[in-house]
Amino acid sequence: MNAERPNGRGTADEVADFARRAGQLAGWAARTGFALGRKLPGVETAERTVRQVEHQLLAELRRRLDEVDDPYHAALTAASAMNRPAVPGKVEATVTLVPARDNHAEPLRAAMAELLNHSIGFGRDRAREYFYAIILRQLTPDEARILSALSDGSPFPVVDVVERTGLGGNGRVALRNASTVGKAAGVSLPDQVPGYVTRLIGLGLVDLDEEVPALETQYEILLTDETVREAEKLVKRPKFVRRTIHISRLGAQFWQACDPSFG
């Protein structure tokens, strides 16, 4: 049985082990070009098995990351920042909470104190690692695949389906950020790609940019996508706003730190 901390949270070694296993699995799939051999006997069954294991590992890794570093979780345990033992010979200014009621600090306030106390002892490298861990546990497996597909810097077409106004402008948005990147990445839920792309943009991992004329063929393919066609039916006078997405500076730094094919 794996050792646990007294407060029940997984150890850093356990998290590292799960990260290594998830990385090995994803790296193996990438190196062997797994998706290219789907026509071989039994490969579809094997692919489903690999995806199931991949999802289980990522889910377990996310759970352990949550348990190790989530300040709210820490605030709900006896090992919160308020009771952190002093380090001999080291003087630190810590945030002390005044109990709100019944001699117990409110969890949200205790969680903020935990974060503030973390910031005192964090160096640059530890702060970056913590920041990337926060991003990592917000990603779904499909979003990780999309980020992998974008990691080489290549742009992918994006289309918004909007209502054309009487003056030729843009009205109601029926669909935002539909893209061919999901198919290229081999996501499990192709109809959720617009939402995945929107979330990745919101996290700052992906940038939205101008239309690239060289991608004309891909734009035409995207316009035949079922999700785009369904959105087109929702407006009387549809208009397609073309743009592109590519990995952002933060996304590139994040991927370099988390790329499972290295390390």
PDB file of C-alpha atoms in Angstrom:
ATOM      1  CA  MET A   1       0.000   0.000   0.000  1.00  0.00           C
ATOM      2  CA  ASN A   2       1.351   3.442  -0.870  1.00  0.00           C
ATOM      3  CA  ALA A   3       2.303   5.698   2.001  1.00  0.00           C
ATOM      4  CA  GLU A   4       0.109   8.702   2.609  1.00  0.00           C
ATOM      5  CA  ARG A   5       0.497  11.925   4.506  1.00  0.00           C
ATOM      6  CA  PRO A   6      -1.157  12.074   7.913  1.00  0.00           C
ATOM      7  CA  ASN A   7      -3.895  14.321   6.537  1.00  0.00           C
ATOM      8  CA  GLY A   8      -4.793  11.764   3.856  1.00  0.00           C
ATOM      9  CA  ARG A   9      -3.332  13.527   0.853  1.00  0.00           C
ATOM     10  CA  GLY A  10      -1.193  11.712  -1.707  1.00  0.00           C
ATOM     11  CA  THR A  11       2.553  12.292  -1.655  1.00  0.00           C
ATOM     12  CA  ALA A  12       4.523  14.168  -4.284  1.00  0.00           C
ATOM     13  CA  ASP A  13       6.190  10.894  -5.265  1.00  0.00           C
ATOM     14  CA  GLU A  14       2.800   9.350  -6.066  1.00  0.00           C
ATOM     15  CA  VAL A  15       1.876  12.313  -8.235  1.00  0.00           C
ATOM     16  CA  ALA A  16       5.182  12.117 -10.071  1.00  0.00           C
ATOM     17  CA  ASP A  17       4.668   8.392 -10.676  1.00  0.00           C
ATOM     18  CA  PHE A  18       1.197   8.904 -12.135  1.00  0.00           C
ATOM     19  CA  ALA A  19       2.475  11.766 -14.294  1.00  0.00           C
ATOM     20  CA  ARG A  20       5.278   9.540 -15.571  1.00  0.00           C
ATOM     21  CA  ARG A  21       2.861   6.716 -16.435  1.00  0.00           C
ATOM     22  CA  ALA A  22       0.439   9.050 -18.218  1.00  0.00           C
ATOM     23  CA  GLY A  23       3.347  10.607 -20.098  1.00  0.00           C
ATOM     24  CA  GLN A  24       4.739   7.236 -21.164  1.00  0.00           C
ATOM     25  CA  LEU A  25       1.350   6.193 -22.523  1.00  0.00           C
ATOM     26  CA  ALA A  26       0.804   9.401 -24.485  1.00  0.00           C
ATOM     27  CA  GLY A  27       4.401   9.396 -25.699  1.00  0.00           C
ATOM     28  CA  TRP A  28       4.113   5.791 -26.900  1.00  0.00           C
ATOM     29  CA  ALA A  29       0.956   6.593 -28.864  1.00  0.00           C
ATOM     30  CA  ALA A  30       2.612   9.623 -30.463  1.00  0.00           C
ATOM     31  CA  ARG A  31       5.835   7.807 -31.354  1.00  0.00           C
ATOM     32  CA  THR A  32       4.133   4.787 -32.899  1.00  0.00           C
ATOM     33  CA  GLY A  33       1.613   6.768 -34.927  1.00  0.00           C
ATOM     34  CA  PHE A  34      -1.124   4.740 -33.273  1.00  0.00           C
ATOM     35  CA  ALA A  35      -4.024   6.479 -35.047  1.00  0.00           C
ATOM     36  CA  LEU A  36      -2.600   5.648 -38.488  1.00  0.00           C
ATOM     37  CA  GLY A  37      -3.021   1.904 -38.049  1.00  0.00           C
ATOM     38  CA  ARG A  38      -6.740   1.774 -37.354  1.00  0.00           C
ATOM     39  CA  LYS A  39      -7.420  -0.440 -40.360  1.00  0.00           C
ATOM     40  CA  LEU A  40      -5.315  -3.266 -38.960  1.00  0.00           C
ATOM     41  CA  PRO A  41      -7.203  -6.194 -37.342  1.00  0.00           C
ATOM     42  CA  GLY A  42      -7.884  -5.611 -33.671  1.00  0.00           C
ATOM     43  CA  VAL A  43      -6.431  -2.096 -33.617  1.00  0.00           C
ATOM     44  CA  GLU A  44      -9.778  -0.388 -32.966  1.00  0.00           C
ATOM     45  CA  THR A  45     -10.275  -2.484 -29.842  1.00  0.00           C
ATOM     46  CA  ALA A  46      -6.716  -1.776 -28.746  1.00  0.00           C
ATOM     47  CA  GLU A  47      -7.219   1.941 -29.316  1.00  0.00           C
ATOM     48  CA  ARG A  48     -10.325   1.971 -27.136  1.00  0.00           C
ATOM     49  CA  THR A  49      -8.367   0.208 -24.409  1.00  0.00           C
ATOM     50  CA  VAL A  50      -5.491   2.711 -24.654  1.00  0.00           C
ATOM     51  CA  ARG A  51      -7.908   5.627 -24.460  1.00  0.00           C
ATOM     52  CA  GLN A  52      -9.637   4.148 -21.426  1.00  0.00           C
ATOM     53  CA  VAL A  53      -6.323   3.701 -19.623  1.00  0.00           C
ATOM     54  CA  GLU A  54      -5.220   7.170 -20.711  1.00  0.00           C
ATOM     55  CA  HIS A  55      -8.401   8.742 -19.327  1.00  0.00           C
ATOM     56  CA  GLN A  56      -8.090   6.795 -16.070  1.00  0.00           C
ATOM     57  CA  LEU A  57      -4.481   7.874 -15.575  1.00  0.00           C
ATOM     58  CA  LEU A  58      -5.261  11.512 -16.335  1.00  0.00           C
ATOM     59  CA  ALA A  59      -8.253  11.466 -13.994  1.00  0.00           C
ATOM     60  CA  GLU A  60      -6.186   9.926 -11.201  1.00  0.00           C
ATOM     61  CA  LEU A  61      -3.335  12.367 -11.809  1.00  0.00           C
ATOM     62  CA  ARG A  62      -5.780  15.278 -11.666  1.00  0.00           C
ATOM     63  CA  ARG A  63      -7.265  13.933  -8.413  1.00  0.00           C
ATOM     64  CA  ARG A  64      -3.864  13.617  -6.797  1.00  0.00           C
ATOM     65  CA  LEU A  65      -2.804  17.076  -7.973  1.00  0.00           C
ATOM     66  CA  ASP A  66      -6.004  18.446  -6.478  1.00  0.00           C
ATOM     67  CA  GLU A  67      -5.325  16.754  -3.175  1.00  0.00           C
ATOM     68  CA  VAL A  68      -1.694  17.843  -2.987  1.00  0.00           C
ATOM     69  CA  ASP A  69      -1.969  21.535  -3.880  1.00  0.00           C
ATOM     70  CA  ASP A  70      -5.605  22.628  -3.711  1.00  0.00           C
ATOM     71  CA  PRO A  71      -5.689  25.441  -1.120  1.00  0.00           C
ATOM     72  CA  TYR A  72      -9.383  24.896  -0.410  1.00  0.00           C
ATOM     73  CA  HIS A  73      -8.713  21.228   0.328  1.00  0.00           C
ATOM     74  CA  ALA A  74      -5.871  22.263   2.607  1.00  0.00           C
ATOM     75  CA  ALA A  75      -8.118  24.732   4.406  1.00  0.00           C
ATOM     76  CA  LEU A  76     -10.593  21.974   5.220  1.00  0.00           C
ATOM     77  CA  THR A  77      -7.932  19.847   6.898  1.00  0.00           C
ATOM     78  CA  ALA A  78      -6.050  20.222  10.142  1.00  0.00           C
ATOM     79  CA  ALA A  79      -2.849  20.939   8.186  1.00  0.00           C
ATOM     80  CA  SER A  80      -3.852  24.399   7.018  1.00  0.00           C
ATOM     81  CA  ALA A  81      -1.451  27.330   6.916  1.00  0.00           C
ATOM     82  CA  MET A  82      -2.624  28.543  10.302  1.00  0.00           C
ATOM     83  CA  ASN A  83      -1.051  25.553  12.002  1.00  0.00           C
ATOM     84  CA  ARG A  84       2.088  25.271   9.880  1.00  0.00           C
ATOM     85  CA  PRO A  85       5.125  24.587  12.126  1.00  0.00           C
ATOM     86  CA  ALA A  86       7.886  27.139  12.177  1.00  0.00           C
ATOM     87  CA  VAL A  87      11.153  26.359  10.418  1.00  0.00           C
ATOM     88  CA  PRO A  88      14.157  26.776  12.766  1.00  0.00           C
ATOM     89  CA  GLY A  89      16.347  29.692  11.800  1.00  0.00           C
ATOM     90  CA  LYS A  90      13.902  30.990   9.180  1.00  0.00           C
ATOM     91  CA  VAL A  91      11.703  33.997   9.754  1.00  0.00           C
ATOM     92  CA  GLU A  92       8.628  34.274   7.531  1.00  0.00           C
ATOM     93  CA  ALA A  93       5.730  36.687   7.544  1.00  0.00           C
ATOM     94  CA  THR A  94       2.618  34.539   7.462  1.00  0.00           C
ATOM     95  CA  VAL A  95      -1.035  35.398   7.134  1.00  0.00           C
ATOM     96  CA  THR A  96      -2.882  34.748  10.374  1.00  0.00           C
ATOM     97  CA  LEU A  97      -6.650  34.382  10.292  1.00  0.00           C
ATOM     98  CA  VAL A  98      -8.989  35.615  12.982  1.00  0.00           C
ATOM     99  CA  PRO A  99     -11.596  32.882  13.527  1.00  0.00           C
ATOM    100  CA  ALA A 100     -14.946  33.996  12.162  1.00  0.00           C
ATOM    101  CA  ARG A 101     -17.196  31.890  14.368  1.00  0.00           C
ATOM    102  CA  ASP A 102     -16.980  29.051  16.875  1.00  0.00           C
ATOM    103  CA  ASN A 103     -13.167  29.397  16.858  1.00  0.00           C
ATOM    104  CA  HIS A 104     -13.011  28.125  13.262  1.00  0.00           C
ATOM    105  CA  ALA A 105     -11.906  30.132  10.242  1.00  0.00           C
ATOM    106  CA  GLU A 106     -14.217  30.163   7.241  1.00  0.00           C
ATOM    107  CA  PRO A 107     -12.931  27.765   4.517  1.00  0.00           C
ATOM    108  CA  LEU A 108     -12.780  30.392   1.740  1.00  0.00           C
ATOM    109  CA  ARG A 109     -10.810  32.819   3.919  1.00  0.00           C
ATOM    110  CA  ALA A 110      -8.538  29.995   5.095  1.00  0.00           C
ATOM    111  CA  ALA A 111      -7.954  28.976   1.485  1.00  0.00           C
ATOM    112  CA  MET A 112      -6.904  32.525   0.579  1.00  0.00           C
ATOM    113  CA  ALA A 113      -4.553  32.554   3.570  1.00  0.00           C
ATOM    114  CA  GLU A 114      -3.104  29.259   2.316  1.00  0.00           C
ATOM    115  CA  LEU A 115      -2.398  30.791  -1.089  1.00  0.00           C
ATOM    116  CA  LEU A 116      -0.836  33.915   0.435  1.00  0.00           C
ATOM    117  CA  ASN A 117       1.358  31.807   2.685  1.00  0.00           C
ATOM    118  CA  HIS A 118       2.399  29.696  -0.309  1.00  0.00           C
ATOM    119  CA  SER A 119       3.509  32.852  -2.106  1.00  0.00           C
ATOM    120  CA  ILE A 120       5.924  33.723   0.687  1.00  0.00           C
ATOM    121  CA  GLY A 121       8.080  30.619   0.335  1.00  0.00           C
ATOM    122  CA  PHE A 122       7.773  30.090  -3.419  1.00  0.00           C
ATOM    123  CA  GLY A 123      10.763  30.748  -5.610  1.00  0.00           C
ATOM    124  CA  ARG A 124      10.421  31.378  -9.335  1.00  0.00           C
ATOM    125  CA  ASP A 125      10.637  27.702 -10.322  1.00  0.00           C
ATOM    126  CA  ARG A 126       8.194  26.494  -7.655  1.00  0.00           C
ATOM    127  CA  ALA A 127       5.713  29.251  -8.508  1.00  0.00           C
ATOM    128  CA  ARG A 128       5.874  28.290 -12.193  1.00  0.00           C
ATOM    129  CA  GLU A 129       5.361  24.622 -11.367  1.00  0.00           C
ATOM    130  CA  TYR A 130       2.352  25.450  -9.203  1.00  0.00           C
ATOM    131  CA  PHE A 131       0.883  27.668 -11.953  1.00  0.00           C
ATOM    132  CA  TYR A 132       1.289  24.928 -14.571  1.00  0.00           C
ATOM    133  CA  ALA A 133      -0.243  22.352 -12.195  1.00  0.00           C
ATOM    134  CA  ILE A 134      -3.304  24.573 -11.787  1.00  0.00           C
ATOM    135  CA  ILE A 135      -3.659  24.762 -15.585  1.00  0.00           C
ATOM    136  CA  LEU A 136      -3.043  21.037 -16.051  1.00  0.00           C
ATOM    137  CA  ARG A 137      -5.828  19.918 -13.772  1.00  0.00           C
ATOM    138  CA  GLN A 138      -8.320  22.131 -15.617  1.00  0.00           C
ATOM    139  CA  LEU A 139      -7.722  20.367 -18.941  1.00  0.00           C
ATOM    140  CA  THR A 140      -9.789  17.486 -20.288  1.00  0.00           C
ATOM    141  CA  PRO A 141      -8.031  14.666 -22.183  1.00  0.00           C
ATOM    142  CA  ASP A 142      -9.472  15.987 -25.477  1.00  0.00           C
ATOM    143  CA  GLU A 143      -8.132  19.472 -24.740  1.00  0.00           C
ATOM    144  CA  ALA A 144      -4.702  17.982 -24.046  1.00  0.00           C
ATOM    145  CA  ARG A 145      -4.851  16.314 -27.478  1.00  0.00           C
ATOM    146  CA  ILE A 146      -5.736  19.630 -29.130  1.00  0.00           C
ATOM    147  CA  LEU A 147      -2.860  21.387 -27.386  1.00  0.00           C
ATOM    148  CA  SER A 148      -0.544  18.604 -28.566  1.00  0.00           C
ATOM    149  CA  ALA A 149      -1.725  19.113 -32.159  1.00  0.00           C
ATOM    150  CA  LEU A 150      -1.010  22.843 -31.865  1.00  0.00           C
ATOM    151  CA  SER A 151       2.337  22.407 -30.106  1.00  0.00           C
ATOM    152  CA  ASP A 152       4.439  22.629 -33.281  1.00  0.00           C
ATOM    153  CA  GLY A 153       3.119  26.143 -33.928  1.00  0.00           C
ATOM    154  CA  SER A 154       0.959  25.285 -36.930  1.00  0.00           C
ATOM    155  CA  PRO A 155      -2.194  27.406 -37.386  1.00  0.00           C
ATOM    156  CA  PHE A 156      -5.620  25.807 -37.772  1.00  0.00           C
ATOM    157  CA  PRO A 157      -8.751  27.366 -39.282  1.00  0.00           C
ATOM    158  CA  VAL A 158     -11.544  28.606 -37.030  1.00  0.00           C
ATOM    159  CA  VAL A 159     -15.041  29.650 -38.050  1.00  0.00           C
ATOM    160  CA  ASP A 160     -17.803  31.509 -36.210  1.00  0.00           C
ATOM    161  CA  VAL A 161     -21.353  31.207 -37.522  1.00  0.00           C
ATOM    162  CA  VAL A 162     -23.169  34.501 -37.004  1.00  0.00           C
ATOM    163  CA  GLU A 163     -26.374  36.208 -38.108  1.00  0.00           C
ATOM    164  CA  ARG A 164     -25.801  38.689 -40.938  1.00  0.00           C
ATOM    165  CA  THR A 165     -27.419  42.063 -40.141  1.00  0.00           C
ATOM    166  CA  GLY A 166     -29.178  44.332 -42.633  1.00  0.00           C
ATOM    167  CA  LEU A 167     -26.102  46.539 -42.919  1.00  0.00           C
ATOM    168  CA  GLY A 168     -23.792  43.587 -43.550  1.00  0.00           C
ATOM    169  CA  GLY A 169     -22.478  43.480 -40.004  1.00  0.00           C
ATOM    170  CA  ASN A 170     -22.441  40.648 -37.487  1.00  0.00           C
ATOM    171  CA  GLY A 171     -25.423  39.898 -35.271  1.00  0.00           C
ATOM    172  CA  ARG A 172     -26.203  36.947 -33.034  1.00  0.00           C
ATOM    173  CA  VAL A 173     -23.490  34.289 -32.751  1.00  0.00           C
ATOM    174  CA  ALA A 174     -24.869  30.795 -33.397  1.00  0.00           C
ATOM    175  CA  LEU A 175     -21.526  28.995 -33.072  1.00  0.00           C
ATOM    176  CA  ARG A 176     -18.130  30.157 -31.916  1.00  0.00           C
ATOM    177  CA  ASN A 177     -14.674  28.681 -32.590  1.00  0.00           C
ATOM    178  CA  ALA A 178     -15.493  25.646 -34.716  1.00  0.00           C
ATOM    179  CA  SER A 179     -12.184  24.215 -35.971  1.00  0.00           C
ATOM    180  CA  THR A 180     -10.578  21.334 -37.830  1.00  0.00           C
ATOM    181  CA  VAL A 181      -7.999  20.984 -35.042  1.00  0.00           C
ATOM    182  CA  GLY A 182     -10.233  18.510 -33.208  1.00  0.00           C
ATOM    183  CA  LYS A 183     -10.230  16.046 -36.098  1.00  0.00           C
ATOM    184  CA  ALA A 184      -6.467  16.462 -36.506  1.00  0.00           C
ATOM    185  CA  ALA A 185      -5.998  15.783 -32.793  1.00  0.00           C
ATOM    186  CA  GLY A 186      -8.292  12.734 -32.803  1.00  0.00           C
ATOM    187  CA  VAL A 187     -10.566  13.926 -30.010  1.00  0.00           C
ATOM    188  CA  SER A 188     -13.220  11.641 -28.532  1.00  0.00           C
ATOM    189  CA  LEU A 189     -15.999  14.246 -28.697  1.00  0.00           C
ATOM    190  CA  PRO A 190     -15.768  16.085 -32.053  1.00  0.00           C
ATOM    191  CA  ASP A 191     -18.994  18.010 -31.397  1.00  0.00           C
ATOM    192  CA  GLN A 192     -17.387  19.614 -28.322  1.00  0.00           C
ATOM    193  CA  VAL A 193     -14.405  21.059 -30.222  1.00  0.00           C
ATOM    194  CA  PRO A 194     -15.829  24.637 -30.293  1.00  0.00           C
ATOM    195  CA  GLY A 195     -16.101  24.544 -26.505  1.00  0.00           C
ATOM    196  CA  TYR A 196     -12.645  23.024 -26.119  1.00  0.00           C
ATOM    197  CA  VAL A 197     -11.096  25.733 -28.290  1.00  0.00           C
ATOM    198  CA  THR A 198     -12.965  28.464 -26.401  1.00  0.00           C
ATOM    199  CA  ARG A 199     -11.710  27.112 -23.070  1.00  0.00           C
ATOM    200  CA  LEU A 200      -8.106  26.872 -24.302  1.00  0.00           C
ATOM    201  CA  ILE A 201      -8.297  30.481 -25.491  1.00  0.00           C
ATOM    202  CA  GLY A 202      -9.722  31.487 -22.110  1.00  0.00           C
ATOM    203  CA  LEU A 203      -6.848  29.749 -20.316  1.00  0.00           C
ATOM    204  CA  GLY A 204      -4.382  31.720 -22.433  1.00  0.00           C
ATOM    205  CA  LEU A 205      -2.891  28.571 -23.995  1.00  0.00           C
ATOM    206  CA  VAL A 206      -4.166  29.351 -27.507  1.00  0.00           C
ATOM    207  CA  ASP A 207      -4.314  32.623 -29.457  1.00  0.00           C
ATOM    208  CA  LEU A 208      -6.992  33.669 -31.941  1.00  0.00           C
ATOM    209  CA  ASP A 209      -5.651  35.371 -35.069  1.00  0.00           C
ATOM    210  CA  GLU A 210      -6.566  36.602 -38.545  1.00  0.00           C
ATOM    211  CA  GLU A 211      -7.707  34.407 -41.427  1.00  0.00           C
ATOM    212  CA  VAL A 212      -4.868  32.711 -43.332  1.00  0.00           C
ATOM    213  CA  PRO A 213      -5.665  32.515 -47.094  1.00  0.00           C
ATOM    214  CA  ALA A 214      -3.264  29.580 -47.516  1.00  0.00           C
ATOM    215  CA  LEU A 215      -5.702  27.484 -45.446  1.00  0.00           C
ATOM    216  CA  GLU A 216      -8.561  27.982 -47.931  1.00  0.00           C
ATOM    217  CA  THR A 217      -9.024  24.253 -48.508  1.00  0.00           C
ATOM    218  CA  GLN A 218      -9.241  23.591 -44.784  1.00  0.00           C
ATOM    219  CA  TYR A 219     -11.804  26.383 -44.389  1.00  0.00           C
ATOM    220  CA  GLU A 220     -13.941  24.771 -47.087  1.00  0.00           C
ATOM    221  CA  ILE A 221     -13.705  21.415 -45.323  1.00  0.00           C
ATOM    222  CA  LEU A 222     -14.650  23.060 -42.024  1.00  0.00           C
ATOM    223  CA  LEU A 223     -17.793  24.563 -43.569  1.00  0.00           C
ATOM    224  CA  THR A 224     -19.021  21.027 -44.299  1.00  0.00           C
ATOM    225  CA  ASP A 225     -18.585  19.978 -40.672  1.00  0.00           C
ATOM    226  CA  GLU A 226     -21.829  18.722 -39.115  1.00  0.00           C
ATOM    227  CA  THR A 227     -21.564  21.084 -36.133  1.00  0.00           C
ATOM    228  CA  VAL A 228     -21.155  24.068 -38.469  1.00  0.00           C
ATOM    229  CA  ARG A 229     -24.025  22.941 -40.699  1.00  0.00           C
ATOM    230  CA  GLU A 230     -26.341  22.568 -37.711  1.00  0.00           C
ATOM    231  CA  ALA A 231     -25.450  26.053 -36.456  1.00  0.00           C
ATOM    232  CA  GLU A 232     -26.073  27.441 -39.942  1.00  0.00           C
ATOM    233  CA  LYS A 233     -29.704  26.303 -39.674  1.00  0.00           C
ATOM    234  CA  LEU A 234     -30.210  28.395 -36.536  1.00  0.00           C
ATOM    235  CA  VAL A 235     -29.913  31.752 -38.323  1.00  0.00           C
ATOM    236  CA  LYS A 236     -31.837  33.147 -41.285  1.00  0.00           C
ATOM    237  CA  ARG A 237     -28.886  34.796 -42.986  1.00  0.00           C
ATOM    238  CA  PRO A 238     -25.719  32.988 -41.897  1.00  0.00           C
ATOM    239  CA  LYS A 239     -22.324  34.575 -42.162  1.00  0.00           C
ATOM    240  CA  PHE A 240     -19.044  32.770 -41.612  1.00  0.00           C
ATOM    241  CA  VAL A 241     -16.316  34.681 -39.809  1.00  0.00           C
ATOM    242  CA  ARG A 242     -12.957  33.083 -40.597  1.00  0.00           C
ATOM    243  CA  ARG A 243      -9.978  33.205 -38.283  1.00  0.00           C
ATOM    244  CA  THR A 244      -7.150  30.946 -37.125  1.00  0.00           C
ATOM    245  CA  ILE A 245      -5.833  29.574 -33.861  1.00  0.00           C
ATOM    246  CA  HIS A 246      -2.271  28.748 -32.867  1.00  0.00           C
ATOM    247  CA  ILE A 247      -0.501  27.960 -29.640  1.00  0.00           C
ATOM    248  CA  SER A 248       0.239  31.027 -27.529  1.00  0.00           C
ATOM    249  CA  ARG A 249       3.510  31.971 -25.857  1.00  0.00           C
ATOM    250  CA  LEU A 250       2.146  30.697 -22.530  1.00  0.00           C
ATOM    251  CA  GLY A 251       0.849  27.566 -24.259  1.00  0.00           C
ATOM    252  CA  ALA A 252       4.271  26.853 -25.749  1.00  0.00           C
ATOM    253  CA  GLN A 253       5.968  27.306 -22.370  1.00  0.00           C
ATOM    254  CA  PHE A 254       3.356  25.122 -20.673  1.00  0.00           C
ATOM    255  CA  TRP A 255       3.719  22.399 -23.289  1.00  0.00           C
ATOM    256  CA  GLN A 256       7.500  22.457 -23.044  1.00  0.00           C
ATOM    257  CA  ALA A 257       7.198  21.869 -19.290  1.00  0.00           C
ATOM    258  CA  CYS A 258       4.558  19.118 -19.634  1.00  0.00           C
ATOM    259  CA  ASP A 259       5.430  17.442 -22.955  1.00  0.00           C
ATOM    260  CA  PRO A 260       5.277  13.683 -22.159  1.00  0.00           C
ATOM    261  CA  SER A 261       7.690  12.790 -24.957  1.00  0.00           C
ATOM    262  CA  PHE A 262      10.556  14.427 -23.053  1.00  0.00           C
ATOM    263  CA  GLY A 263      11.954  13.969 -19.619  1.00  0.00           C
TER     264      GLY A 263
END
